[in-house]
Tab-separated table of C-alpha atoms and ligand atoms in Angstrom:
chain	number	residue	atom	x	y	z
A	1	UNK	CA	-14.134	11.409	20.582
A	2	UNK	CA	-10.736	12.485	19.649
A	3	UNK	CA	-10.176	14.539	22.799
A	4	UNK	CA	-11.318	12.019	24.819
A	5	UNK	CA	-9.276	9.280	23.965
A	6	UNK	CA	-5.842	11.259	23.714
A	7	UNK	CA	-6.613	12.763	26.993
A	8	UNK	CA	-6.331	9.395	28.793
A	9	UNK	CA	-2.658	10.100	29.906
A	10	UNK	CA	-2.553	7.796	32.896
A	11	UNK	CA	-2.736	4.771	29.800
A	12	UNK	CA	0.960	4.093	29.050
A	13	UNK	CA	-0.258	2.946	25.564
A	14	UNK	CA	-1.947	6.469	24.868
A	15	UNK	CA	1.384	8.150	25.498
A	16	UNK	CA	2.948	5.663	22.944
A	17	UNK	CA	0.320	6.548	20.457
A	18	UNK	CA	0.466	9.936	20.828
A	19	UNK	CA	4.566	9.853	20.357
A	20	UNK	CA	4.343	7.562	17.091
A	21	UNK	CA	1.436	9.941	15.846
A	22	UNK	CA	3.528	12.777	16.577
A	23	UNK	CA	6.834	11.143	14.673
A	24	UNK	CA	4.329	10.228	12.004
A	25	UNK	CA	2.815	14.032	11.603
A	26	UNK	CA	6.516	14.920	11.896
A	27	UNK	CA	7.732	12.781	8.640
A	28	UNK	CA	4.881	14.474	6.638
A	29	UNK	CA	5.822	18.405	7.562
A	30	UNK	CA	9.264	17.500	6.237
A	31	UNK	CA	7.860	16.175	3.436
A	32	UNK	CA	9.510	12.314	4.439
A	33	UNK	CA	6.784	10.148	2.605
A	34	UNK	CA	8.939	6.868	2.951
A	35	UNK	CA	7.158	4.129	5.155
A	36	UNK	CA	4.093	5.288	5.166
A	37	UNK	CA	2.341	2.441	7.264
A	38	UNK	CA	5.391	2.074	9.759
A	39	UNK	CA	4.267	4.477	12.806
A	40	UNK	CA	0.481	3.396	12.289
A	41	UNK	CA	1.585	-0.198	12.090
A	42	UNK	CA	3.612	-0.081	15.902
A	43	UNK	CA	0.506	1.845	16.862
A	44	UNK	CA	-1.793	-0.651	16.133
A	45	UNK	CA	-0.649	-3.099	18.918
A	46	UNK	CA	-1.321	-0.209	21.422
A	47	UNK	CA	-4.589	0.493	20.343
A	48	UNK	CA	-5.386	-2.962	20.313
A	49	UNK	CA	-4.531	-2.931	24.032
A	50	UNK	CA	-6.722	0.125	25.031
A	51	UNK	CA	-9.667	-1.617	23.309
A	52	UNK	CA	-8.777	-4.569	25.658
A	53	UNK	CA	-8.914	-2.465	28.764
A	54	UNK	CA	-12.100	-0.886	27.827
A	55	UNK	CA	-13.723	-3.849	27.360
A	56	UNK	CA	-12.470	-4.816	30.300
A	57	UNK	CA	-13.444	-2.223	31.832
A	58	UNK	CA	-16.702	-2.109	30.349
A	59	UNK	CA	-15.875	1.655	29.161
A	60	UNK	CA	-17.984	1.379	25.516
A	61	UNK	CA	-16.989	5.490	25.080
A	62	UNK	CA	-13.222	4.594	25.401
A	63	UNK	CA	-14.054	1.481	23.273
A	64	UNK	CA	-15.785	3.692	20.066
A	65	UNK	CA	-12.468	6.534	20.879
A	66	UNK	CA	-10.429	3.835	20.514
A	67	UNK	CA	-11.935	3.096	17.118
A	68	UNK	CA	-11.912	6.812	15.835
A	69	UNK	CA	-8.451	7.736	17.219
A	70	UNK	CA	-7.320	4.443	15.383
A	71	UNK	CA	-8.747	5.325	11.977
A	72	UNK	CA	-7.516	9.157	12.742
A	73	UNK	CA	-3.737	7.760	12.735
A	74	UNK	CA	-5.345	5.865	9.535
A	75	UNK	CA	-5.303	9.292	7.651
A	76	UNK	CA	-2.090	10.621	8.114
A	77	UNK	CA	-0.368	7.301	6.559
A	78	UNK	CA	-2.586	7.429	3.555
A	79	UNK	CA	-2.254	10.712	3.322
A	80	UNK	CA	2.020	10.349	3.031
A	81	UNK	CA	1.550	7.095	0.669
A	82	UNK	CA	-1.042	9.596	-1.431
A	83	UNK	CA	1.888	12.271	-1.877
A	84	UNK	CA	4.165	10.048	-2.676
A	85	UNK	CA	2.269	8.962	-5.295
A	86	UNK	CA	1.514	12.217	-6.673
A	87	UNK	CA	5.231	13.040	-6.408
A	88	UNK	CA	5.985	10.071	-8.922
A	89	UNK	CA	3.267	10.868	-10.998
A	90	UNK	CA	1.371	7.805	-10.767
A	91	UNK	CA	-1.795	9.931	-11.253
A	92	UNK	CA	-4.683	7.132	-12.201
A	93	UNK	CA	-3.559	4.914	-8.740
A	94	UNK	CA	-2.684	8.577	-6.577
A	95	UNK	CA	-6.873	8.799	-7.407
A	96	UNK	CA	-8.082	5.846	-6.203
A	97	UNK	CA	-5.597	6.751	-2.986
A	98	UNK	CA	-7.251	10.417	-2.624
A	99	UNK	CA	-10.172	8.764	-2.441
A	100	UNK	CA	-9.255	6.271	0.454
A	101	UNK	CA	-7.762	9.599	1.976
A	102	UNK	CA	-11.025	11.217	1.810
A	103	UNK	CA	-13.761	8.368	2.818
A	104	UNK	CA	-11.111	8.088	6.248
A	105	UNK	CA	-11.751	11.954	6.974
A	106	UNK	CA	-14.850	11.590	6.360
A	107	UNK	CA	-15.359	8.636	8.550
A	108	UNK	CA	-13.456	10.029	11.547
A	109	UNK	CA	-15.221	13.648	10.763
A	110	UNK	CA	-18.567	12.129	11.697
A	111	UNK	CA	-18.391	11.119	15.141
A	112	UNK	CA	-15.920	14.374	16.046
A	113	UNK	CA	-17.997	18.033	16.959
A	114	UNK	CA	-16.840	20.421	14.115
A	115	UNK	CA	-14.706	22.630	16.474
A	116	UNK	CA	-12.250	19.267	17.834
A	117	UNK	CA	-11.767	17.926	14.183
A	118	UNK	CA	-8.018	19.293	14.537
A	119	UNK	CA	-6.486	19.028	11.172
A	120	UNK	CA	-9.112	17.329	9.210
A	121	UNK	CA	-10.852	20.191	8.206
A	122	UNK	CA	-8.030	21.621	6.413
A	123	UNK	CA	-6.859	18.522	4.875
A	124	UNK	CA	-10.412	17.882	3.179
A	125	UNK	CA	-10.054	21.357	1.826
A	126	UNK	CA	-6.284	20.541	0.346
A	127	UNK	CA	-7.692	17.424	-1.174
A	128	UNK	CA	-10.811	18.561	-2.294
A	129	UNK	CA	-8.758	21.162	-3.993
A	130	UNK	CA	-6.231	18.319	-5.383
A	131	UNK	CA	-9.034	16.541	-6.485
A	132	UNK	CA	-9.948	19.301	-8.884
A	133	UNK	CA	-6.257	18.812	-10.981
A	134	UNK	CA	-7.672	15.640	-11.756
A	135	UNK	CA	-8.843	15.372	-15.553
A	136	UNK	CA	-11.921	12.582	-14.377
A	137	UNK	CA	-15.507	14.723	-14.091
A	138	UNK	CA	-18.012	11.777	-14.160
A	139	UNK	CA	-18.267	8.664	-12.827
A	140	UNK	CA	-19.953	5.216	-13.187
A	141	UNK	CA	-22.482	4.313	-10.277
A	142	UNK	CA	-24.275	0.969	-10.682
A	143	UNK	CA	-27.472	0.116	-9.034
A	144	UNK	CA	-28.615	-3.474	-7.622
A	145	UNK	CA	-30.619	-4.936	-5.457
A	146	UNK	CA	-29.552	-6.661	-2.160
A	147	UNK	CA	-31.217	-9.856	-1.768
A	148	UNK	CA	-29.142	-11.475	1.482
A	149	UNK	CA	-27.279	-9.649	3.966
A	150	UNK	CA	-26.330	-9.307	7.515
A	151	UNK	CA	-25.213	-7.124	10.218
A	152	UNK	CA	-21.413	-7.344	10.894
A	153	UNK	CA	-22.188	-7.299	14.487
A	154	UNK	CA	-25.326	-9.627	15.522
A	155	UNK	CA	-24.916	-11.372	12.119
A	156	UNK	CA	-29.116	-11.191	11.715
A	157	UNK	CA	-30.615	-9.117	9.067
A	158	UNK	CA	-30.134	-5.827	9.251
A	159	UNK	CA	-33.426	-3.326	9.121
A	160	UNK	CA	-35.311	-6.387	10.894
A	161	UNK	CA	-36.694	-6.437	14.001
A	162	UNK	CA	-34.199	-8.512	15.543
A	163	UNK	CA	-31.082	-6.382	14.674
A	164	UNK	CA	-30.899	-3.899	17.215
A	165	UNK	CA	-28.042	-2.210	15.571
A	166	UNK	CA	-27.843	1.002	13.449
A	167	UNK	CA	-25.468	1.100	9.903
A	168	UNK	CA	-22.616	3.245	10.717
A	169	UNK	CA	-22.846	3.585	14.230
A	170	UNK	CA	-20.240	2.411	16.788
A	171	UNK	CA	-21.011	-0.277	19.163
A	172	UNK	CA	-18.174	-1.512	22.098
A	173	UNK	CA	-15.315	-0.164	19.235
A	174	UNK	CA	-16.914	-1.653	16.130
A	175	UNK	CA	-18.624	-0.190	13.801
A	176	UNK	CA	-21.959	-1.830	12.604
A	177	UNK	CA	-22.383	-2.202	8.534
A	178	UNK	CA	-24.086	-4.278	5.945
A	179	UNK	CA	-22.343	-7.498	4.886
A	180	UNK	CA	-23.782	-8.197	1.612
A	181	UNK	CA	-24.040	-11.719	1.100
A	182	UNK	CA	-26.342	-11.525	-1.526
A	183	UNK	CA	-26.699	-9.136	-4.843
A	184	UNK	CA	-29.756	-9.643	-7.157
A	185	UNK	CA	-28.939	-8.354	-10.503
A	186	UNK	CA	-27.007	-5.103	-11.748
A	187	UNK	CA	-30.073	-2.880	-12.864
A	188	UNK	CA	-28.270	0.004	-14.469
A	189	UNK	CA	-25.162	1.773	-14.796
A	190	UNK	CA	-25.575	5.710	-14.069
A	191	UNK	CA	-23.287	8.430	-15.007
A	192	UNK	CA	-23.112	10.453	-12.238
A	193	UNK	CA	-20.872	13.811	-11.977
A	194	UNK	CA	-20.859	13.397	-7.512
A	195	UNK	CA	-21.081	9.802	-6.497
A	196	UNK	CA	-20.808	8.947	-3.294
A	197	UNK	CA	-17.269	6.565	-4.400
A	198	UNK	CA	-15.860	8.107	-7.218
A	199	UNK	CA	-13.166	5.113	-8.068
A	200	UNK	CA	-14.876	4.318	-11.211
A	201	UNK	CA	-13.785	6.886	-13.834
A	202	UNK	CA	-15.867	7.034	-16.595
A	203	UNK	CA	-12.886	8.128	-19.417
A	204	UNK	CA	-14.956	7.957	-22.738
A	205	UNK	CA	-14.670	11.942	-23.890
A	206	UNK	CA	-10.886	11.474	-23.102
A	207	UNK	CA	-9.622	8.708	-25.689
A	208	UNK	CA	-8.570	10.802	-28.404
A	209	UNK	CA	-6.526	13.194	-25.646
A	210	UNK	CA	-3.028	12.229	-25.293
A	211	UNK	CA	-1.462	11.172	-21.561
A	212	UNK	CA	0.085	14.224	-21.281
A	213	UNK	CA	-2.751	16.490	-21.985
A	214	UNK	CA	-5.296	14.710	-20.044
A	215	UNK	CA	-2.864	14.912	-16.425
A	216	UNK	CA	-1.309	18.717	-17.702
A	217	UNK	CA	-2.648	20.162	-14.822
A	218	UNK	CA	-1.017	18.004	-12.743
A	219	UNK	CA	2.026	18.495	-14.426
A	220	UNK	CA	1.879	21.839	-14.390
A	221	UNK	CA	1.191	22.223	-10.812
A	222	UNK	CA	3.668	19.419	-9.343
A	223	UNK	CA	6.124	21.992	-11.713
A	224	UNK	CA	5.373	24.589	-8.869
A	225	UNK	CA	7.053	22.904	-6.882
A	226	UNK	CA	4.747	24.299	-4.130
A	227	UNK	CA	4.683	22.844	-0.621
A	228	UNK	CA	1.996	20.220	-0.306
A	229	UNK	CA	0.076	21.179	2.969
A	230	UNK	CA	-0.167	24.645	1.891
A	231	UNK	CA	-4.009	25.419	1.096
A	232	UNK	CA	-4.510	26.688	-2.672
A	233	UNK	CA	-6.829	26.981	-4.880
A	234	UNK	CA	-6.298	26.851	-8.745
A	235	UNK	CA	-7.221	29.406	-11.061
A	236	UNK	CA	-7.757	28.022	-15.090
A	237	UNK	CA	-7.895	31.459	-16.593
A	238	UNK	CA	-8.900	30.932	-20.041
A	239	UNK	CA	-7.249	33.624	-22.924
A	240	UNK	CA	-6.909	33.806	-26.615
A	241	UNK	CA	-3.644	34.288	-28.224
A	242	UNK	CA	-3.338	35.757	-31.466
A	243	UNK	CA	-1.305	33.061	-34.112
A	244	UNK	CA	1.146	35.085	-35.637
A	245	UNK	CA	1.579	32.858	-38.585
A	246	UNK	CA	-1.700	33.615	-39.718
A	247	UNK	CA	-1.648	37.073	-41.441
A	248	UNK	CA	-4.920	39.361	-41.781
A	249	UNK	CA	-6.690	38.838	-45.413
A	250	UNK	CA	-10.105	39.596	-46.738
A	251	UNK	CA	-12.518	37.274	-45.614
A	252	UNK	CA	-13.457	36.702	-49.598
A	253	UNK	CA	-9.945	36.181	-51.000
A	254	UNK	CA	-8.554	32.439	-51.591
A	255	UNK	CA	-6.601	31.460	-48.322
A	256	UNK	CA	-2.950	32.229	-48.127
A	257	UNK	CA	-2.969	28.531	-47.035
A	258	UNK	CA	-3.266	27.287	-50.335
A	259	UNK	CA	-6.441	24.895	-49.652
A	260	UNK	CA	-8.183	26.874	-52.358
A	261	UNK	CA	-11.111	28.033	-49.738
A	262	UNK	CA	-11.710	31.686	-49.136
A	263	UNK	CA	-10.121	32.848	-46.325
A	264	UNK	CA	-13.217	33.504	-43.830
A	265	UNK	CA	-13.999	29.661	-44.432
A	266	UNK	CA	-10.705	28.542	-43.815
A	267	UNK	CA	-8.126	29.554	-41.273
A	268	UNK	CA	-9.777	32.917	-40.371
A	269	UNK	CA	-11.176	30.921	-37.402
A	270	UNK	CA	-8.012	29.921	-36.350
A	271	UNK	CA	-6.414	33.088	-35.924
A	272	UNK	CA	-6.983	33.111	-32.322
A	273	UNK	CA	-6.635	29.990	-30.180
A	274	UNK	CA	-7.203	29.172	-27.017
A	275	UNK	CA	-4.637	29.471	-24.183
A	276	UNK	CA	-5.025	28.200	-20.442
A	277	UNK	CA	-2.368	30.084	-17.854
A	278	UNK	CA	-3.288	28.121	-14.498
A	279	UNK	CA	-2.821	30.235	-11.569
A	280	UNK	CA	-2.474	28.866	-7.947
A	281	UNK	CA	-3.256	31.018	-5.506
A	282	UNK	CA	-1.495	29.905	-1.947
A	283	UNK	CA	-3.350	29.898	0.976
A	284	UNK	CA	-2.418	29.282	4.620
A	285	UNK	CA	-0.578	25.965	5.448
A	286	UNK	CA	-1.255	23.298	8.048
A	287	UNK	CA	-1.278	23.484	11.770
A	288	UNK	CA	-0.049	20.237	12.971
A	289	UNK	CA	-1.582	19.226	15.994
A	290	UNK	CA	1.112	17.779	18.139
A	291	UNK	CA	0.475	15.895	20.872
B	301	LIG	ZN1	-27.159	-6.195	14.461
B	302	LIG	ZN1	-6.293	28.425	-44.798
C-alpha cells in the first residue's frame, strides 16, 4: 500500500508529499522535535487532492493508499511531539502519546506486507522498549454492552444484513468502524496487565512511592543521554550491597541499634539491601527511508 502510493511519481502532489515527509524524517534524525504537526499539516492538502483524483478516477486502491500513506506521515509527527515530551519529562502525558504512537503503527502495519513496512518495524521495537521504562504494569479495561450503533460508512447497523461493510477495512479511502451511539451499562471494571488501550493506568500499588522513584528509570535513562532512534534494550540487574553502617554481631546479643531487640530480630535483615544498576544495551539505529 505504501509502495504503491509513493510510486505514483507522475502526481505532482506525491512528489510534494514525499519532499515534506522527507524534511519531516529529516527534523527527527537531528533530533529537531519543534513543530511537530507542521510538515504533516501542508501535507494534508495534497493528500486530500490525490483522494480527489482517485475518486475521480474511480481508482479505490489509490483511494485506501491514500489513506495509509496519510496516517504513515501521521506517525512520524507523533512520534517527534512523543520525544519531546519525554525530553521535558512530562512522563504521565509522553504515555498516553506512546500510545497514540503505537495504535498509528499498528494501524498502518496492517494493510502493509511485513517486508515494505520500511521503518515501522523498528520503531515498534524502540517504543515497545520505551514502554518498558514506564513504572504503569496494569491497566483498567471496562466492559459494556452496545445497545445502538452504526457503520461510519452506510450509517445502518453494523453485523446486519444490510451493512455490507467489514470493521476495519478500507473502502474508497475510508475506513469502516463502529459508531457507538448507544452504551447499555458498564458491567465491570477488569484489571488487565495487556489491554488492547492501555491509557488507563491503574496506579494503586504506587501511592506510597514518591514521583521520583516511581519515573527513576526514566530518569536514569534520559541521564544517558543516548540517541533516541538507537534500538536498546534495558537491563534491571538486581544486586545486594552490603550497609557498612551495620557491623557483624551475634544474632542473640541486644542490637547495637539500641531498640533493645536482639540483633537477628532487628537490623540483621538489613545488612544487605537491595541495589538496581540499569544497564542499556545499544542496538542498531534507524534507517530512514528517504524518499
Ligand atoms: Zn456499512
Ligand atoms: Zn537494630
Amino acid at each position: 500500500m505504501l509502495e504503491y502510493f509513493f510510486s505514483h511519481n507522475s502526481l505532482k502532489e506525491v512528489s510534494s508529499i514525499k519532499n515534506l515527509l522527507n524534511r519531516k524524517k529529516h527534523k527527527l534524525e537531528n533530533l529537531d522535535f519543534d513543530e511537530a504537526f507542521e510538515e504533516y499539516n501542508q501535507a494534508k492538502i495534497f493528500f486530500d487532492k490525490v483522494k480527489q483524483i482517485a475518486l475521480d478516477t474511480r481508482n479505490e486502491k489509490l483511494a485506501n493508499a491514500t489513506f495509509i500513506a496519510q496516517l504513515y506521515f501521521h506517525i512520524f509527527s507523533n512520534i517527534a511531539i512523543y520525544f519531546s515530551l519525554l525530553q521535558s519529562k512530562s512522563y504521565k502525558e509522553s504515555w498516553n502519546k506512546l500510545q497514540d504512537c503505537l495504535d498509528d503503527i499498528y494501524g498502518v502495519g496492517q494493510f502493509v506486507v511485513r517486508s515494505k513496512r520500511l521503518e515501522l518495524p523498528f520503531l515498534n521495537k524502540l517504543l515497545r522498549e520505551c514502554e518498558k521504562l514506564y513504572p504503569y504494569r496494569m491497566f483498567a479495561s471496562s466492559e459494556y454492552i452496545i445497545t445502538k450503533s452504526e457503520c461510519s460508512i452506510c450509517g445502518k447497523a453494523m453485523n446486519s444484513l444490510s451493512c455490507p461493510h467489514i470493521k476495519g477495512n478500507l473502502y474508497w479511502g475510508e475506513i469502516a468502524y463502529e459508531n457507538i451511539l448507544e452504551i447499555k451499562e458498564i458491567n465491570a471494571v477488569a484489571l488487565v496487565s495487556n489491554p488492547e488501550d492501555k491509557r488507563c493506568v491503574m496506579e494503586l500499588a504506587d501511592n506510597n512511592r514518591s514521583k521520583i522513584e516511581k519515573y527513576a528509570m526514566l530518569d536514569k535513562f534520559l541521564a544517558q543521554k543516548i540517541y533516541f532512534f538507537q534500538l536498546f534494550e534495558v537491563k534491571d540487574n538486581k544486586i545486594f550491597k552490603r550497609d557498612e553502617n551495620i557491623k557483624k554481631q551475634g544474632a542473640n546479643e541486644l542490637c547495637m541499634c539500641g531498640s533493645g531487640k536482639k540483633f537477628k530480630k532487628c537490623c540483621k535483615s538489613k545488612m544487605y539491601y537491595e541495589h538496581h544498576h540499569l544497564q542499556v544495551i545499544l542496538k542498531e539505529k534507524c534507517n530512514f527511508t528517504y524518499f
